[in-house]
Short mmCIF file of C-alpha atoms and ligand atoms in Angstrom, two decimals:
data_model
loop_
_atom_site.label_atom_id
_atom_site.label_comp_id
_atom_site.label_asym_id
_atom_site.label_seq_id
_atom_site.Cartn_x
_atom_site.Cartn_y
_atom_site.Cartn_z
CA UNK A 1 0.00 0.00 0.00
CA UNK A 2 1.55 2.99 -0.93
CA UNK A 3 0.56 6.33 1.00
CA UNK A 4 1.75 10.08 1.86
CA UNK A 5 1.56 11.27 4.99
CA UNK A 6 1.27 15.49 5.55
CA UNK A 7 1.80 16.79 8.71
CA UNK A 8 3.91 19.36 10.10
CA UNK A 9 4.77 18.50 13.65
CA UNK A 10 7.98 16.14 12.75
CA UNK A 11 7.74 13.66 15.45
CA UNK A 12 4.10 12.30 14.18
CA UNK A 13 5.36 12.46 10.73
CA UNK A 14 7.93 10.31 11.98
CA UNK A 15 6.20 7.96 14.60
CA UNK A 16 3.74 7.66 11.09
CA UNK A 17 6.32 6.55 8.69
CA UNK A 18 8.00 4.25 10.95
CA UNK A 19 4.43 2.31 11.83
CA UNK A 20 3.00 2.37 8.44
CA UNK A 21 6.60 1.17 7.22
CA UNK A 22 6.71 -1.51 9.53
CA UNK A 23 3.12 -2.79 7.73
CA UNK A 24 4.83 -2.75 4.40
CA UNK A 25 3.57 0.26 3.58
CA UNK A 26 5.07 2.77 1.20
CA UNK A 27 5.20 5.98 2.77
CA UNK A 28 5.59 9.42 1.70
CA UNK A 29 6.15 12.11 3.78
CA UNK A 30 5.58 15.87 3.35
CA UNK A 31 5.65 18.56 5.88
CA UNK A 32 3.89 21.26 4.48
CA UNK A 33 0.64 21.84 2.44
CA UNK A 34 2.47 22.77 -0.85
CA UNK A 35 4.60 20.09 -0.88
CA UNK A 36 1.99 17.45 0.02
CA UNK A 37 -0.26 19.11 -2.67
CA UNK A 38 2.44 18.55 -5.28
CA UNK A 39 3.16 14.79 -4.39
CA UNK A 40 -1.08 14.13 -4.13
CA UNK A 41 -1.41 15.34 -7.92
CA UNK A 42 1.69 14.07 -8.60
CA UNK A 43 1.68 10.21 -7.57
CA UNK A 44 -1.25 8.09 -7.36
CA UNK A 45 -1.36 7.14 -3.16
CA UNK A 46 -3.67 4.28 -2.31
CA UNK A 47 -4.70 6.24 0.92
CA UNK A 48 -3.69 10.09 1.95
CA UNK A 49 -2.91 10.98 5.35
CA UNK A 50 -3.73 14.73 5.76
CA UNK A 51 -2.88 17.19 8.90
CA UNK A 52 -5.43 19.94 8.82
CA UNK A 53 -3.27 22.52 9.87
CA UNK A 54 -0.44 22.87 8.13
CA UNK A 55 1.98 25.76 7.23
CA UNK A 56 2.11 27.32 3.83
CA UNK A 57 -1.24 25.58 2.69
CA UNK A 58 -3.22 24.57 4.63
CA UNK A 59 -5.17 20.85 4.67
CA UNK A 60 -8.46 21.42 3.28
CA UNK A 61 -7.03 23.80 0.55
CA UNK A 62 -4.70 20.79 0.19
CA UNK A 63 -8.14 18.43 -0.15
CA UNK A 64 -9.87 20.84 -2.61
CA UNK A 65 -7.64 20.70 -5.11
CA UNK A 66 -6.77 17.01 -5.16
CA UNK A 67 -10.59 16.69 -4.85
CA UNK A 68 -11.09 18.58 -8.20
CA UNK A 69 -9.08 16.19 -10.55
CA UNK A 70 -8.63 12.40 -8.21
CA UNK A 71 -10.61 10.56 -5.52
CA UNK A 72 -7.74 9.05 -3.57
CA UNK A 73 -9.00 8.40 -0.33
CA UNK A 74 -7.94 10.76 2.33
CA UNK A 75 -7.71 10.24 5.96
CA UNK A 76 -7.93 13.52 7.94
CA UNK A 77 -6.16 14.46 11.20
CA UNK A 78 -7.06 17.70 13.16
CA UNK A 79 -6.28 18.77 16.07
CA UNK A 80 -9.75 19.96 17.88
CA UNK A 81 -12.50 17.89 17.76
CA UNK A 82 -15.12 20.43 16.68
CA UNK A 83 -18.20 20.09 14.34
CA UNK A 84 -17.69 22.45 12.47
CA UNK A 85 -14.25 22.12 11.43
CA UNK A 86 -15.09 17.80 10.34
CA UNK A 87 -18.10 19.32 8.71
CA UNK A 88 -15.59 21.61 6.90
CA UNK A 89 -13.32 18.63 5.92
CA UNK A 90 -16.28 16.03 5.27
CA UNK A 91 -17.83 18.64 2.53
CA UNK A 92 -14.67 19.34 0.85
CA UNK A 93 -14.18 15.50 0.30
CA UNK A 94 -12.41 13.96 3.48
CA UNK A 95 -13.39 10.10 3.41
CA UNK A 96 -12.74 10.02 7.45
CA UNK A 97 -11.51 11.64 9.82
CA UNK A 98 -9.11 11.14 13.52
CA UNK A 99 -8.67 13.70 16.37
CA UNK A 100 -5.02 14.22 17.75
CA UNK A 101 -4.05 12.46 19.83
CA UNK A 102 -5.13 9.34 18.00
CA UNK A 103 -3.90 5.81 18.74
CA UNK A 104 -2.08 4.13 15.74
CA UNK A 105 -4.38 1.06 15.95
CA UNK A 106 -7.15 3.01 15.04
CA UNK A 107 -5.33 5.25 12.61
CA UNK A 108 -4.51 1.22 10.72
CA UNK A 109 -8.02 0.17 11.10
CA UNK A 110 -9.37 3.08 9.32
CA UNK A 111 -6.93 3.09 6.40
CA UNK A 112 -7.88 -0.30 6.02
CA UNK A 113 -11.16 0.51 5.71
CA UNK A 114 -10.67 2.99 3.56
CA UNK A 115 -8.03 1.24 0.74
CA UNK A 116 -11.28 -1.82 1.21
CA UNK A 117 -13.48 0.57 -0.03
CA UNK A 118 -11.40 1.40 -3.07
CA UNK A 119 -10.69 -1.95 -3.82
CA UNK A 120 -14.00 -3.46 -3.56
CA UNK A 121 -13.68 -6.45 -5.99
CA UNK A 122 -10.50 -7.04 -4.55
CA UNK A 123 -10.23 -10.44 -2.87
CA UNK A 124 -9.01 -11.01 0.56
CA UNK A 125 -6.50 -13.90 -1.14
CA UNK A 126 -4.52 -13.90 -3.90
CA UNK A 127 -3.34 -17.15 -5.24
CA UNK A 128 -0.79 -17.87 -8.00
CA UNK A 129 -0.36 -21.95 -8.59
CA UNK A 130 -0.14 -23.12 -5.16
CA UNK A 131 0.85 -20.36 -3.58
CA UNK A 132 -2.10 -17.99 -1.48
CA UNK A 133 -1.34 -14.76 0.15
CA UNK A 134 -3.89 -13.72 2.85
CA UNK A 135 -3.85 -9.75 2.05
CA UNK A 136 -6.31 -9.10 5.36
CA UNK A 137 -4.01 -11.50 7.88
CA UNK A 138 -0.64 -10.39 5.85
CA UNK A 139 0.48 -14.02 5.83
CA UNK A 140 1.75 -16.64 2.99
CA UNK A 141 0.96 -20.06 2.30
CA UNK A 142 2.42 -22.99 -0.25
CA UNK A 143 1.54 -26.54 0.09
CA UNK A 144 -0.51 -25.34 3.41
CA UNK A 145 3.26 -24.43 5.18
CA UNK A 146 3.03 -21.15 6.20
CA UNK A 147 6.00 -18.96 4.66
CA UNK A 148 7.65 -16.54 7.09
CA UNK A 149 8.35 -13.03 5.31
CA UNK A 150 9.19 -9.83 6.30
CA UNK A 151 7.07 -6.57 5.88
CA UNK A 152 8.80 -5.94 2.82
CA UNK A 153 9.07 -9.39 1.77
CA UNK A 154 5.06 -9.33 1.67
CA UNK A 155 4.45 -6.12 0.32
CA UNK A 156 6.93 -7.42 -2.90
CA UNK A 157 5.21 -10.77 -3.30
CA UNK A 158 1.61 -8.97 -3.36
CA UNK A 159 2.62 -6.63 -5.70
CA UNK A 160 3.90 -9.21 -8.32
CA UNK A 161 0.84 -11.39 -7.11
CA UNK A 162 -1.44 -8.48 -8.41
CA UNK A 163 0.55 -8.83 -11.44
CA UNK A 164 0.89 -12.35 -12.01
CA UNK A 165 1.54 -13.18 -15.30
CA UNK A 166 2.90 -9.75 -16.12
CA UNK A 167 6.72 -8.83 -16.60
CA UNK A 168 7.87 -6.76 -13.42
CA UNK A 169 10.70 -3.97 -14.07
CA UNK A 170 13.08 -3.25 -11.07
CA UNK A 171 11.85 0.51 -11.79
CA UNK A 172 8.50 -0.39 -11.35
CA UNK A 173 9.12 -2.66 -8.85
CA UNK A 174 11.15 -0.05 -6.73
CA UNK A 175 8.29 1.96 -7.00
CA UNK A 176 5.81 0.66 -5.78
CA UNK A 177 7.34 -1.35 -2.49
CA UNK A 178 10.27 1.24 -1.85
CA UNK A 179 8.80 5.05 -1.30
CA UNK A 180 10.17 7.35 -3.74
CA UNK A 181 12.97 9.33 -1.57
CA UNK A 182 14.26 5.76 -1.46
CA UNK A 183 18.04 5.77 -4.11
CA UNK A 184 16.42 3.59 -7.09
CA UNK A 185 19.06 0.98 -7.28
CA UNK A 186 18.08 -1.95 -9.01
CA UNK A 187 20.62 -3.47 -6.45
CA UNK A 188 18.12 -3.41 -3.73
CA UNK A 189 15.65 -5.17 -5.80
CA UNK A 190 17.70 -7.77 -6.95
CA UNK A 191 18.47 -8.86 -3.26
CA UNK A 192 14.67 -8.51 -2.41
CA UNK A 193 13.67 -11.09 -5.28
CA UNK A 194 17.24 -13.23 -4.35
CA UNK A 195 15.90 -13.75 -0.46
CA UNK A 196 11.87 -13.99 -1.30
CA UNK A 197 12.81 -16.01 -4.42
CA UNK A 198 14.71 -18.40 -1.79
CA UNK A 199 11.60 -18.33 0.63
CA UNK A 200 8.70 -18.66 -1.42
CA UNK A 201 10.50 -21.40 -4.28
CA UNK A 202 13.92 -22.95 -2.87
CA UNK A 203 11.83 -25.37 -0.12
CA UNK A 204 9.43 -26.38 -3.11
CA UNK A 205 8.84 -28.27 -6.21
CA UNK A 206 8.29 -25.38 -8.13
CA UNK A 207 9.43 -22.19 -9.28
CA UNK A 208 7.13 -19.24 -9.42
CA UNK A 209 9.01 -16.25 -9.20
CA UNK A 210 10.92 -16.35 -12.79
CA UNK A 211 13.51 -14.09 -13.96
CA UNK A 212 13.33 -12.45 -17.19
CA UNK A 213 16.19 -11.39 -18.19
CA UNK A 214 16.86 -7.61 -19.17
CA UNK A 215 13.40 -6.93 -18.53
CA UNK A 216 12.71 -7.96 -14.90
CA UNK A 217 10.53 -10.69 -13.03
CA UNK A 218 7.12 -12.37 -13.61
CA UNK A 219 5.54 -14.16 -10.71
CA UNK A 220 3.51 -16.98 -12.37
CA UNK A 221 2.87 -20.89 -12.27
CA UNK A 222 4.44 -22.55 -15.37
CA UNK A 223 3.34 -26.13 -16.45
CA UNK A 224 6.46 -28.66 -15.38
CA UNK A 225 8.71 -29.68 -17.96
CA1 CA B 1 -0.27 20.55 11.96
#
């Protein structure tokens, strides 16, 4: 899941990316309104996480004009817990919204919520040959043995799960598992695929997770030879 998080006050920006990271999230951060603006038109977030006071522009200015070209969900976080101000929000397109101080649990609950609710005929498992991913308990399966994977272990096997079948670049790839102030070496990928490649096919019968080479990697079930 890849999301930006705006907010000003450093240490919840912080405390934000680290949790969300440690999910397997892709996280963004911006701490002001213009910036955050320019990465929300810019990208396309599964979820935006959006401070309602913020310095040079402020969050619902932020909201408006994301609202009048994309739908990305946005989460918003204010600081007083007053009507009118979530009226304010909720009419100029929030999807939800969390009072400071807010626990992370419930911050994780709602996003989930949330990216559901743009994903609707997304299923809960995605399985390529005999291999299921359980996207709502973040766990792997093959033959029924559970496979033990790190955040960004899963988050790399569900995104070439939703594209089985297709060719993966590393560019891509990087992308969409690695946030985008992250150095785009095709390095880092390589040793991704090398340790989930020795997780998810080394123990088995079959390969899945092929290698094509000097285009990048396809995650699909081939008939034995
Ligand atoms: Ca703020």
């Amino acid at each position: 899941m890849k999301i930006l998080v705006v907010e000003d006050e450093l240490k919840i920006a912080d405390y934000l990316r680290r949790g969300l990271t440690e999910q397997g999230c892709s996280v963004d951060l911006a701490h002001n309104g213009i910036d955050g603006q320019h990465l929300a038109l810019e990208i396309d977030y599964d979820v935006i996480v959006l401070d309602q006071m913020l310095p040079g522009l402020d969050g619902l200015a932020v909201l408006q004009s994301l609202r009048a070209v994309k739908d990305t969900p946005v989460i918003m976080l204010t600081a007083r817990d007053r009507v009118e101000d979530r009226v304010k929000g909720l009419r100029a397109g929030a999807d939800d919204y969390l009072v400071k101080p807010f626990s992370f649990l419930e911050l994780l609950a709602r996003l989930h919520v949330l990216t559901r609710r743009g994903r609707k005929h997304e299923a809960t498992q995605i399985r390529v040959g005999d291999l299921v991913i359980d996207l709502l308990a973040r766990k792997a399966f093959r033959e029924d043995s559970r496979i033990d994977l790190t955040a960004k272990e899963f988050a790399l096997l569900t995104v070439l799960a939703r594209h089985q079948g297709e060719i993966m670049s590393k560019t891509a790839i990087a992308e969409m598992v690695w946030d985008i102030n992250f150095d785009t070496n095709a390095n880092v990928v390589e040793v991704a695929i090398k340790r989930l490649r020795a997780k998810i096919d080394a123990p088995f019968q079959s390969g899945l997770l092929h290698t094509v080479r000097g285009m990048g990697y396809v995650l699909e079930e081939r008939p034995a030879r």
